[in-house]
Amino acid sequence: MIFLTALPLFWIMISASRGGHWGAWMPSSISAFEGTCVSIPCRFDFPDELRPAVVHGVWYFNSPYPKNYPPVVFKSRTQVVHESFQGRSRLLGDLGLRNCTLLLSSVSPELGGKYYFRGDLGGYNQYTFSEHSVLDVINTPNIVVPPEVVAGAEVEVSCMVPDNCPELRPELSWLGHEGLGEPAVLGRLREDEGTWVQVSLLHFVPTREANGHRLGCQASFPNTTLQFEGYASLDVKYPPVIVEMNASVEAIDGSPVSLLCGADSNPLPLLTWMRDGSVLREAVAESLLLELEEVTPEEDGVYACLAENAYGQDNRTVGLSVMYAPWKPTVNGTMVAVEGETVSILCSTQSNPDPILTIFKEKQVLATVIYESELQLELPAVKPEDDGEYWCVAENQYGQRATAFNLSVEFAPVILLESHCAAARDTVQCLCVVKSNPEPSVAFELPSRNVTVNETEREFVYAERSGLLLTSILTLRGQAQAPPRVICTSRNLYGTKSLELPFQGAHRLMWAKIGPVGAVVAFAILIAVVCYITQTRRKKNVTESPSFSAGDNPPVLFSSDFRISGAPEKYESERRLGSERRLLGLRGEPPELDLSYSHSDLGKRPTKDSYTLTEELAEYAEIRVK
């Protein structure tokens, strides 16, 4: 807003100067539209004691000294002027009243310059005043915009044109103000130095869209073709608004990624790319590109773009999702449990997208989840069957990873039903199959012989473990009259289990006792019986036939021919003595029945029982023959 005074300082100075000395007062500058006129107000003073009869004056152009022969604009004494001012200059003021106001008509650009006034009181009383006025010839209105126009704050824009031509009055109108506001014309106002202006005001609240808007003002003079236009572009200041940003970005592990952020603001904003509070890149620009080469899962996350200037700030975020195959699963939980306890196993991994997690045991699916990073396997009461190797497998469209883990279930021994004893010739083998965890100790007990054998006595017991199964085999050598009683006992820290082993194929024991010697005896008996029958028939035939003679008698077959060669008494005593020595060396006491021959003794000689049986069968055959 231009503040104008009702009584210009110019005239105040004139009134106060009436003290009687040389001086002049005129506007230091004045303007006029080309083709119009301009009135340059001027007053001067001189000492009172001079009292001239006539006062003359001269206006010079661009120089105050006559010796320089400056162009004469107006000269009251002779009316002789420079050709540039002929018919275009005249004095409006009364020099006798010390008023030297000058009127210039048909102003053209070459008339622009400095104008000096020289007072001529006659004789030597002439004085050229140093004060002067500068004429500016214009052809556009002056649009005054405040130095700072901020979006959202009311602003006043003014259009000002000189109104110093008494013959032509300008009229003002706004151009391109639609949507901004309605103009208000203040009219003709007087300036501080005595010049006049026409002013029109335009009030409005600018928006960011008004930035760069071209606003115009037109000055026209009625009844003429004179028309002048001036324009000004609005420089509207406003805070940043981010107008360009990536949507959420998905990228495969190892691929390049570019993130773009663009903002609209005036002045240009400071753009900053940030992640987790760390500045990645910044610059004063309309847009800023953040380039990531070979992204990794660690770069997955939210990226923020911040735009700021002196009038405010704006920010937006973009999510970067790095797609990758599952990491090797980790398994946390109880890996050793006692039978009946609850077991909880947690399998977890990391991938993008979330994987399908599955827990297998022996190709059987125990638990699975889809698009989860964790899988919980609950076994409310573990059983021995739950012992073994498990696999946790994680997979998505980018790959598969797996982790193996073992669950150990500890439980008391269980003697399986396939445990038994069996005989083969002069050998009895007892099989005890035990399932337990941890590994048990196994012992075989022969109650009738008061003998206990465990796996440490490797001459008689062979043991082999496979997984949770422990198989122990007791081998007994020698013949018994009846199947022996064998009790298998297994124990570990969780308990003890005993089972009397059943004897499979007991009817075979007799043939096992007989062995090869028994087969010889049986064959001898068979021959004796055949011979006996043959001899009987021959005697009958001799009695009945008169032609019988001694020379026709067949040879007599005695049972002694079927006896086993050697001295049985001597052999029996030696065998008994050796058996007793062996058992005494094993247990420290003589067993009632020798069932403990070593592998080297098997098949070397018959036992006492087998020999006795052979001898009895041979004697029976001899009696029958006799």
XYZ file of C-alpha atoms in Angstrom:
626
model
C 0.000 0.000 0.000
C 1.390 3.396 -0.962
C 1.019 6.013 1.665
C 0.480 9.505 0.309
C 0.269 12.781 2.213
C -2.442 15.379 1.709
C 0.082 18.171 1.874
C 3.321 17.123 0.186
C 6.635 17.829 1.782
C 7.514 19.736 -1.396
C 5.145 22.551 -0.633
C 5.988 22.526 3.039
C 9.599 23.174 2.105
C 8.515 25.982 -0.217
C 6.583 27.694 2.532
C 9.373 27.329 5.024
C 11.990 28.622 2.579
C 10.723 32.118 2.291
C 13.775 33.447 3.992
C 15.294 35.125 0.901
C 17.991 32.935 -0.728
C 18.439 31.146 -4.037
C 16.714 27.727 -4.175
C 14.421 25.516 -6.284
C 12.119 22.588 -5.538
C 10.879 20.027 -8.075
C 10.346 16.213 -8.085
C 13.598 14.383 -8.507
C 11.913 12.052 -10.964
C 8.704 11.947 -12.880
C 7.323 9.612 -15.506
C 4.910 9.798 -18.398
C 3.491 7.457 -21.012
C 4.836 7.860 -24.465
C 2.541 10.069 -26.549
C 0.969 11.738 -23.542
C 1.970 14.875 -21.720
C 3.650 15.558 -18.437
C 3.590 18.492 -16.062
C 6.786 18.966 -14.048
C 5.895 20.948 -10.917
C 8.529 23.544 -9.991
C 8.965 26.416 -7.531
C 11.993 28.600 -6.932
C 13.099 31.437 -4.642
C 15.615 34.273 -4.584
C 16.766 36.900 -2.069
C 14.095 39.431 -1.148
C 16.397 42.415 -1.518
C 16.684 41.909 -5.265
C 13.123 42.959 -5.969
C 13.260 42.471 -9.799
C 10.701 44.170 -11.957
C 10.340 41.160 -14.229
C 11.306 37.582 -13.551
C 12.370 35.371 -16.433
C 13.349 31.781 -16.529
C 14.960 29.162 -18.744
C 14.579 25.298 -18.788
C 17.599 23.393 -20.012
C 17.839 19.765 -21.033
C 20.563 17.520 -19.566
C 22.914 20.362 -18.474
C 22.547 23.374 -16.160
C 25.381 25.479 -17.621
C 24.715 27.771 -20.561
C 28.344 27.753 -21.621
C 27.834 24.097 -22.535
C 25.076 25.164 -24.864
C 22.536 22.699 -23.634
C 19.256 22.329 -25.555
C 16.785 24.960 -24.457
C 13.442 23.493 -23.558
C 11.692 26.746 -22.729
C 12.854 30.399 -22.534
C 10.454 33.056 -21.351
C 12.467 36.009 -22.626
C 12.802 35.029 -26.326
C 10.612 31.932 -26.784
C 13.527 30.372 -28.678
C 13.793 26.634 -27.997
C 15.573 23.591 -29.333
C 13.946 22.008 -32.320
C 13.117 18.875 -30.316
C 10.871 20.947 -28.073
C 9.272 23.248 -30.596
C 5.544 23.193 -30.050
C 5.929 20.636 -27.289
C 6.857 22.772 -24.259
C 5.193 25.601 -22.398
C 5.277 27.133 -18.959
C 2.266 26.447 -16.769
C 3.497 28.390 -13.730
C 3.736 32.158 -13.126
C 7.375 33.119 -12.762
C 6.404 36.284 -10.912
C 4.849 34.053 -8.300
C 7.996 32.015 -8.308
C 6.196 29.065 -10.000
C 8.262 27.434 -12.728
C 6.020 24.434 -13.575
C 6.747 23.085 -17.093
C 4.362 21.195 -19.418
C 5.713 18.872 -22.121
C 3.370 17.489 -24.734
C 3.617 14.555 -27.141
C 6.284 12.980 -25.006
C 8.605 10.702 -26.865
C 11.484 8.560 -25.635
C 14.137 11.068 -26.751
C 12.687 13.588 -24.294
C 13.603 11.425 -21.395
C 16.385 12.937 -19.317
C 17.314 15.663 -16.839
C 15.581 19.057 -16.757
C 17.216 22.095 -15.087
C 15.665 25.525 -14.347
C 17.621 28.821 -14.474
C 16.206 31.988 -12.883
C 16.840 35.284 -14.754
C 16.139 38.429 -12.702
C 18.036 40.705 -15.042
C 21.619 41.815 -15.153
C 23.891 39.643 -13.198
C 21.086 38.241 -11.128
C 20.873 34.926 -12.904
C 21.103 31.618 -11.160
C 21.058 28.013 -12.404
C 19.680 25.722 -9.720
C 21.396 22.455 -9.172
C 18.117 20.782 -8.339
C 16.685 18.987 -11.356
C 13.988 16.516 -12.363
C 14.510 13.324 -14.358
C 11.793 12.455 -16.834
C 11.178 8.774 -17.533
C 9.166 8.037 -20.641
C 7.382 4.687 -20.197
C 5.037 2.498 -22.189
C 3.970 -0.111 -19.582
C 2.050 0.184 -16.348
C 3.887 -0.608 -13.147
C 2.554 -3.687 -11.343
C 3.738 -3.833 -7.757
C 3.779 -7.278 -6.202
C 4.829 -7.799 -2.557
C 8.337 -9.194 -2.223
C 6.953 -12.429 -0.769
C 3.729 -14.086 -1.818
C 2.937 -17.185 0.236
C 0.279 -19.692 -0.650
C -2.641 -19.430 1.713
C -1.878 -15.887 2.873
C -3.843 -12.881 1.551
C -1.864 -10.638 -0.759
C -2.344 -7.166 -2.288
C -1.121 -6.445 -5.809
C -1.287 -2.902 -7.151
C -1.160 -1.386 -10.614
C 0.275 2.147 -10.734
C 0.479 4.528 -13.687
C 1.554 8.174 -13.756
C -1.214 10.743 -13.864
C 0.723 13.969 -14.434
C -0.880 15.021 -17.679
C -3.710 17.488 -17.071
C -5.031 16.930 -20.566
C -5.267 13.064 -20.485
C -6.510 10.950 -17.586
C -5.689 7.184 -17.622
C -8.175 4.416 -16.851
C -6.974 1.103 -15.381
C -8.208 -2.477 -15.786
C -6.815 -5.916 -14.788
C -5.974 -8.712 -17.167
C -5.872 -12.405 -16.206
C -7.258 -11.879 -12.734
C -10.093 -14.360 -13.131
C -10.198 -16.683 -10.151
C -7.970 -14.467 -8.101
C -10.322 -11.747 -6.918
C -12.155 -8.562 -7.864
C -10.073 -5.406 -8.326
C -10.619 -2.216 -6.346
C -9.676 1.156 -7.940
C -8.395 3.744 -5.486
C -8.236 6.539 -8.057
C -5.824 9.414 -8.397
C -3.311 9.805 -5.605
C -0.662 12.378 -4.950
C 2.866 11.312 -4.219
C 5.286 12.800 -1.750
C 7.130 14.935 -4.299
C 4.004 16.432 -5.796
C 3.469 13.981 -8.637
C 0.226 12.093 -9.221
C -0.519 8.419 -9.903
C -3.552 6.304 -10.713
C -3.718 3.152 -8.515
C -5.788 -0.031 -8.781
C -5.570 -2.781 -6.135
C -6.239 -6.506 -6.385
C -6.682 -8.589 -3.214
C -6.670 -12.396 -3.288
C -5.422 -15.533 -1.485
C -2.989 -17.311 -3.787
C -2.637 -21.063 -4.074
C 0.289 -23.162 -5.243
C -1.449 -23.374 -8.602
C -1.145 -19.581 -8.925
C 2.633 -19.791 -8.927
C 3.900 -18.436 -12.236
C 0.500 -17.006 -13.087
C 0.799 -14.030 -15.496
C -1.197 -11.093 -14.148
C -1.704 -7.986 -16.318
C -2.745 -4.363 -15.962
C -3.958 -2.131 -18.798
C -3.884 1.670 -18.934
C -6.018 3.349 -21.584
C -6.776 6.985 -22.342
C -10.312 7.847 -23.377
C -10.866 9.400 -26.810
C -7.422 8.240 -27.914
C -5.882 5.134 -29.287
C -3.305 5.130 -26.576
C -3.303 1.859 -24.668
C -0.567 0.386 -22.517
C -0.287 -3.059 -20.893
C 2.039 -4.473 -18.281
C 2.395 -7.991 -16.884
C 3.912 -9.611 -13.836
C 4.347 -13.290 -13.002
C 3.364 -14.333 -9.524
C 6.119 -15.986 -7.540
C 4.042 -17.885 -5.003
C 6.010 -19.553 -2.246
C 4.634 -22.832 -0.933
C 5.835 -25.887 0.987
C 6.829 -29.119 -0.783
C 4.342 -31.749 -1.837
C 5.737 -35.095 -2.986
C 4.092 -35.758 -6.325
C 6.172 -38.637 -7.679
C 7.030 -41.804 -5.791
C 7.423 -45.506 -6.455
C 4.673 -47.793 -5.361
C 5.673 -50.768 -3.255
C 8.613 -52.473 -4.927
C 9.310 -56.196 -5.091
C 12.767 -57.379 -6.129
C 14.548 -60.717 -6.211
C 17.634 -61.122 -4.072
C 20.652 -59.853 -6.035
C 18.765 -57.684 -8.534
C 19.125 -53.840 -8.913
C 16.439 -51.459 -7.610
C 15.782 -47.751 -8.342
C 13.590 -45.602 -6.089
C 12.397 -42.197 -7.386
C 11.085 -39.289 -5.349
C 9.848 -36.026 -6.920
C 8.368 -32.994 -5.161
C 6.573 -29.788 -6.153
C 7.540 -26.713 -4.137
C 8.736 -23.128 -4.388
C 11.584 -22.682 -3.810
C 13.152 -26.048 -4.716
C 13.125 -28.510 -1.834
C 15.911 -30.415 -0.174
C 15.116 -34.044 -1.003
C 16.427 -36.754 1.315
C 16.209 -40.562 1.080
C 16.291 -42.207 4.506
C 16.010 -45.683 6.020
C 15.782 -46.390 9.735
C 16.871 -42.831 10.494
C 19.985 -43.004 8.327
C 20.456 -40.618 5.395
C 21.150 -42.525 2.195
C 21.182 -39.628 -0.279
C 20.099 -35.959 -0.429
C 20.116 -33.051 -2.888
C 18.317 -29.763 -3.647
C 16.325 -30.749 -6.696
C 12.880 -31.432 -8.083
C 13.506 -35.194 -8.032
C 16.024 -37.576 -6.512
C 16.838 -41.144 -7.581
C 18.088 -43.739 -5.103
C 19.817 -46.671 -6.799
C 20.461 -49.953 -4.986
C 22.671 -52.508 -6.689
C 22.243 -56.231 -5.962
C 19.773 -55.888 -3.111
C 19.974 -58.328 -0.226
C 17.384 -59.394 2.352
C 19.056 -56.995 4.796
C 17.929 -54.086 2.577
C 14.305 -55.167 2.802
C 12.211 -52.575 4.626
C 10.603 -49.141 4.475
C 12.342 -46.230 2.741
C 11.291 -42.621 3.401
C 11.613 -39.574 1.150
C 11.638 -36.211 2.949
C 11.116 -32.936 1.069
C 11.539 -29.609 2.890
C 12.048 -25.900 2.304
C 11.576 -22.724 4.324
C 7.775 -22.962 4.091
C 7.213 -26.551 5.203
C 7.909 -30.176 4.488
C 6.353 -33.381 3.238
C 7.342 -37.016 3.421
C 6.248 -40.325 1.995
C 7.401 -43.896 2.359
C 7.805 -46.840 0.035
C 8.214 -50.475 0.969
C 10.968 -52.553 -0.628
C 10.296 -56.269 -0.435
C 13.291 -58.442 -1.285
C 12.170 -61.906 -2.357
C 14.462 -64.791 -1.401
C 14.489 -68.520 -0.694
C 14.110 -69.786 2.890
C 17.122 -69.811 5.142
C 18.181 -73.112 6.671
C 15.557 -73.826 9.359
C 16.563 -73.731 13.005
C 15.068 -76.195 15.464
C 14.619 -75.364 19.145
C 13.097 -77.736 21.639
C 13.587 -80.868 23.689
C 15.641 -83.458 21.833
C 15.711 -86.008 24.671
C 12.530 -87.038 26.489
C 11.301 -89.797 28.768
C 8.381 -91.930 27.621
C 5.103 -90.224 28.513
C 6.484 -86.696 28.664
C 5.181 -83.844 26.491
C 7.589 -82.721 23.791
C 7.372 -79.363 22.026
C 9.627 -78.683 19.043
C 9.772 -75.305 17.283
C 11.052 -75.064 13.701
C 11.607 -71.560 12.351
C 13.106 -69.942 9.279
C 13.155 -66.676 7.379
C 12.136 -66.081 3.775
C 10.130 -63.796 1.551
C 7.425 -64.667 0.884
C 6.788 -66.734 3.985
C 7.392 -70.417 3.311
C 5.478 -73.651 3.628
C 6.937 -75.385 6.680
C 6.622 -79.154 7.095
C 7.954 -81.630 9.656
C 8.483 -85.191 8.386
C 9.413 -88.463 10.020
C 10.150 -91.389 7.746
C 8.357 -89.649 4.841
C 5.238 -89.154 6.961
C 3.964 -85.592 7.400
C 3.517 -84.816 11.094
C 2.764 -81.080 10.924
C 2.634 -78.337 8.318
C 1.767 -74.655 8.012
C 1.352 -72.455 4.956
C 2.918 -68.987 4.706
C 4.247 -69.017 8.242
C 7.800 -68.614 9.474
C 7.345 -70.901 12.489
C 5.954 -74.391 12.996
C 5.284 -75.945 16.402
C 5.207 -79.744 16.741
C 3.473 -80.981 19.900
C 3.815 -84.585 21.064
C 1.623 -84.772 24.200
C 2.886 -88.175 25.432
C 5.894 -89.487 23.574
C 6.220 -93.185 22.884
C 9.240 -95.235 21.916
C 7.892 -95.193 18.360
C 8.460 -91.408 18.327
C 12.209 -91.902 18.648
C 14.146 -91.269 15.462
C 15.200 -88.757 12.833
C 12.929 -85.869 11.842
C 13.185 -83.322 9.030
C 11.991 -79.730 8.992
C 11.562 -78.534 5.394
C 10.945 -74.907 4.355
C 10.126 -73.987 0.770
C 8.721 -71.201 -1.379
C 8.844 -70.402 -5.086
C 12.478 -69.300 -4.790
C 13.947 -72.423 -3.214
C 13.914 -75.086 -0.496
C 16.006 -75.727 2.610
C 15.816 -78.501 5.194
C 17.231 -79.352 8.610
C 17.405 -82.808 10.196
C 17.124 -83.367 13.928
C 16.843 -86.395 16.205
C 14.386 -87.016 19.006
C 15.578 -89.531 21.572
C 12.829 -91.147 23.674
C 14.106 -92.940 26.761
C 12.044 -95.787 28.252
C 12.264 -98.967 30.311
C 13.249 -102.226 28.587
C 10.635 -104.255 26.720
C 11.397 -107.920 25.871
C 9.822 -108.669 22.529
C 7.738 -111.782 21.838
C 10.159 -113.164 19.313
C 12.511 -113.991 22.191
C 12.812 -117.842 22.582
C 15.105 -120.864 22.857
C 15.656 -123.521 20.186
C 17.708 -126.760 19.935
C 19.836 -128.021 17.077
C 21.768 -131.319 17.554
C 23.840 -130.867 20.715
C 23.348 -127.076 20.808
C 20.637 -124.936 22.431
C 20.437 -121.279 21.436
C 18.380 -118.724 23.344
C 17.431 -115.435 21.659
C 16.446 -112.423 23.780
C 15.348 -109.298 21.844
C 15.045 -106.155 23.980
C 13.800 -102.707 22.966
C 14.898 -99.842 25.228
C 16.615 -96.469 25.461
C 19.216 -96.041 26.815
C 20.891 -99.358 26.023
C 20.070 -101.958 28.667
C 22.108 -104.710 30.264
C 20.940 -108.257 29.483
C 21.546 -111.416 31.518
C 20.464 -115.047 31.027
C 19.597 -117.097 34.122
C 19.384 -120.917 34.296
C 17.516 -121.489 37.568
C 17.907 -125.256 37.568
C 21.672 -124.932 37.287
C 22.001 -121.805 39.417
C 23.919 -120.152 36.554
C 23.672 -116.521 35.286
C 25.403 -115.432 32.105
C 25.573 -111.822 30.797
C 26.886 -110.173 27.679
C 30.360 -109.716 29.119
C 30.946 -113.459 28.804
C 31.423 -113.397 25.088
C 32.295 -117.111 24.939
C 28.620 -117.874 25.505
C 26.705 -114.640 24.702
C 26.709 -112.640 21.491
C 25.000 -109.208 21.539
C 24.214 -106.777 18.726
C 22.385 -103.439 18.828
C 20.424 -101.942 15.927
C 18.625 -98.703 16.708
C 16.579 -99.273 19.833
C 16.792 -103.069 19.579
C 19.397 -105.121 21.423
C 19.603 -108.763 20.369
C 21.440 -111.166 22.721
C 22.075 -114.843 21.841
C 23.050 -117.416 24.463
C 24.580 -120.628 23.067
C 24.502 -123.818 25.194
C 26.407 -126.907 24.087
C 25.795 -130.392 25.432
C 22.687 -132.556 25.786
C 19.986 -132.336 28.432
C 17.234 -134.819 29.266
C 14.639 -131.997 29.188
C 14.511 -128.497 27.719
C 16.393 -126.135 30.067
C 14.640 -123.193 31.738
C 16.198 -119.899 30.634
C 15.119 -116.480 32.000
C 16.164 -113.293 30.176
C 16.467 -110.210 32.388
C 16.996 -106.673 30.958
C 17.408 -103.452 32.931
C 18.299 -99.752 32.500
C 17.804 -96.689 34.668
C 14.057 -96.639 33.970
C 13.255 -100.206 35.013
C 13.799 -103.985 34.823
C 12.026 -106.595 32.736
C 12.313 -110.414 32.935
C 10.873 -113.148 30.746
C 11.218 -116.947 30.786
C 12.091 -117.783 27.226
C 9.784 -120.348 25.613
C 11.418 -123.459 24.070
C 10.416 -123.796 20.458
C 10.454 -127.384 18.888
C 10.838 -129.368 22.190
C 10.098 -132.637 20.385
C 13.298 -132.176 18.419
C 15.364 -132.291 21.551
C 15.369 -136.091 21.564
C 16.891 -136.240 18.101
C 19.279 -133.545 19.050
C 20.410 -135.723 21.970
C 20.797 -138.856 19.825
C 23.019 -137.147 17.340
C 25.260 -139.167 14.962
C 26.035 -141.925 17.521
C 22.338 -142.509 18.070
C 21.822 -142.872 14.356
C 24.472 -145.644 14.241
C 22.824 -147.447 17.139
C 19.408 -147.219 15.526
C 20.838 -148.625 12.318
C 22.429 -151.491 14.298
C 19.115 -152.298 15.946
C 17.434 -152.355 12.589
C 20.021 -154.822 11.211
C 19.714 -156.984 14.360
C 15.974 -157.195 13.990
C 16.288 -158.106 10.326
C 18.852 -160.827 11.134
C 16.728 -162.186 13.956
C 13.744 -162.601 11.722
C 15.832 -164.209 8.999
C 17.423 -166.704 11.448
C 14.084 -167.681 12.913
C 12.681 -168.473 9.521
C 15.712 -170.589 8.642
C 15.458 -172.721 11.809
C 11.854 -173.404 11.031
C 12.747 -174.462 7.523
C 15.499 -176.819 8.811
C 13.173 -178.539 11.237
C 10.627 -179.113 8.568
C 13.100 -180.144 5.814
C 14.872 -183.595 5.955
C 17.565 -182.371 3.712
C 18.881 -179.871 6.379
C 22.645 -180.253 7.049
C 25.169 -178.410 9.221
C 27.070 -177.065 6.338
C 24.012 -175.103 5.200
C 23.688 -173.103 8.435
C 24.004 -169.346 7.902
C 26.472 -167.421 10.011
C 25.121 -166.201 13.400
C 24.930 -162.370 13.883
C 25.586 -161.265 17.478
C 24.661 -157.888 18.939
C 28.280 -157.442 19.920
C 28.996 -156.848 16.284
C 26.987 -153.644 16.519
C 28.774 -152.217 19.573
C 30.801 -149.067 19.244
C 34.483 -149.909 19.277
C 36.622 -148.705 22.154
C 36.397 -148.891 25.923
C 33.212 -147.058 26.999
C 34.021 -147.051 30.683
C 37.332 -145.316 30.182
C 35.870 -142.763 27.772
C 32.999 -141.958 30.092
C 35.236 -141.192 33.058
C 37.487 -138.934 30.967
C 34.523 -137.001 29.517
C 32.905 -136.410 32.908
C 36.167 -135.177 34.386
C 36.700 -132.641 31.527
C 33.149 -131.264 31.755
C 33.396 -130.736 35.462
C 36.676 -128.882 35.064
C 35.216 -126.539 32.458
C 32.104 -125.608 34.472
C 34.174 -125.197 37.624
C 36.363 -122.769 35.734
C 33.255 -120.778 34.593
C 31.129 -120.681 37.745
C 33.304 -122.177 40.471
C 30.826 -124.970 41.136
C 29.999 -128.193 39.320
C 26.761 -128.102 37.327
C 24.369 -130.945 37.336
C 24.255 -130.996 33.550
C 27.070 -130.057 31.216
C 25.600 -127.546 28.759
C 28.631 -125.362 28.353
C 30.983 -126.851 25.722
C 32.840 -124.275 23.808
C 32.768 -123.899 20.037
C 35.935 -126.044 19.832
C 34.244 -128.917 21.676
C 31.214 -129.049 19.403
C 31.130 -132.395 17.441
C 34.448 -133.759 18.747
C 33.101 -136.502 21.000
C 29.771 -137.800 22.260
C 28.444 -136.648 25.589
C 27.799 -138.911 28.548
C 24.093 -138.986 27.976
C 24.390 -139.779 24.278
C 26.897 -142.564 24.966
C 24.714 -144.100 27.681
C 21.721 -144.064 25.388
C 23.712 -145.760 22.603
C 24.982 -148.416 24.961
C 21.531 -149.219 26.285
C 20.121 -149.455 22.786
C 22.947 -151.851 21.769
C 22.379 -154.136 24.770
C 18.680 -154.192 24.029
C 19.444 -155.215 20.447
C 21.771 -158.035 21.637
C 19.133 -159.469 23.943
C 16.636 -159.391 21.155
C 19.023 -161.223 18.872
C 19.724 -163.861 21.488
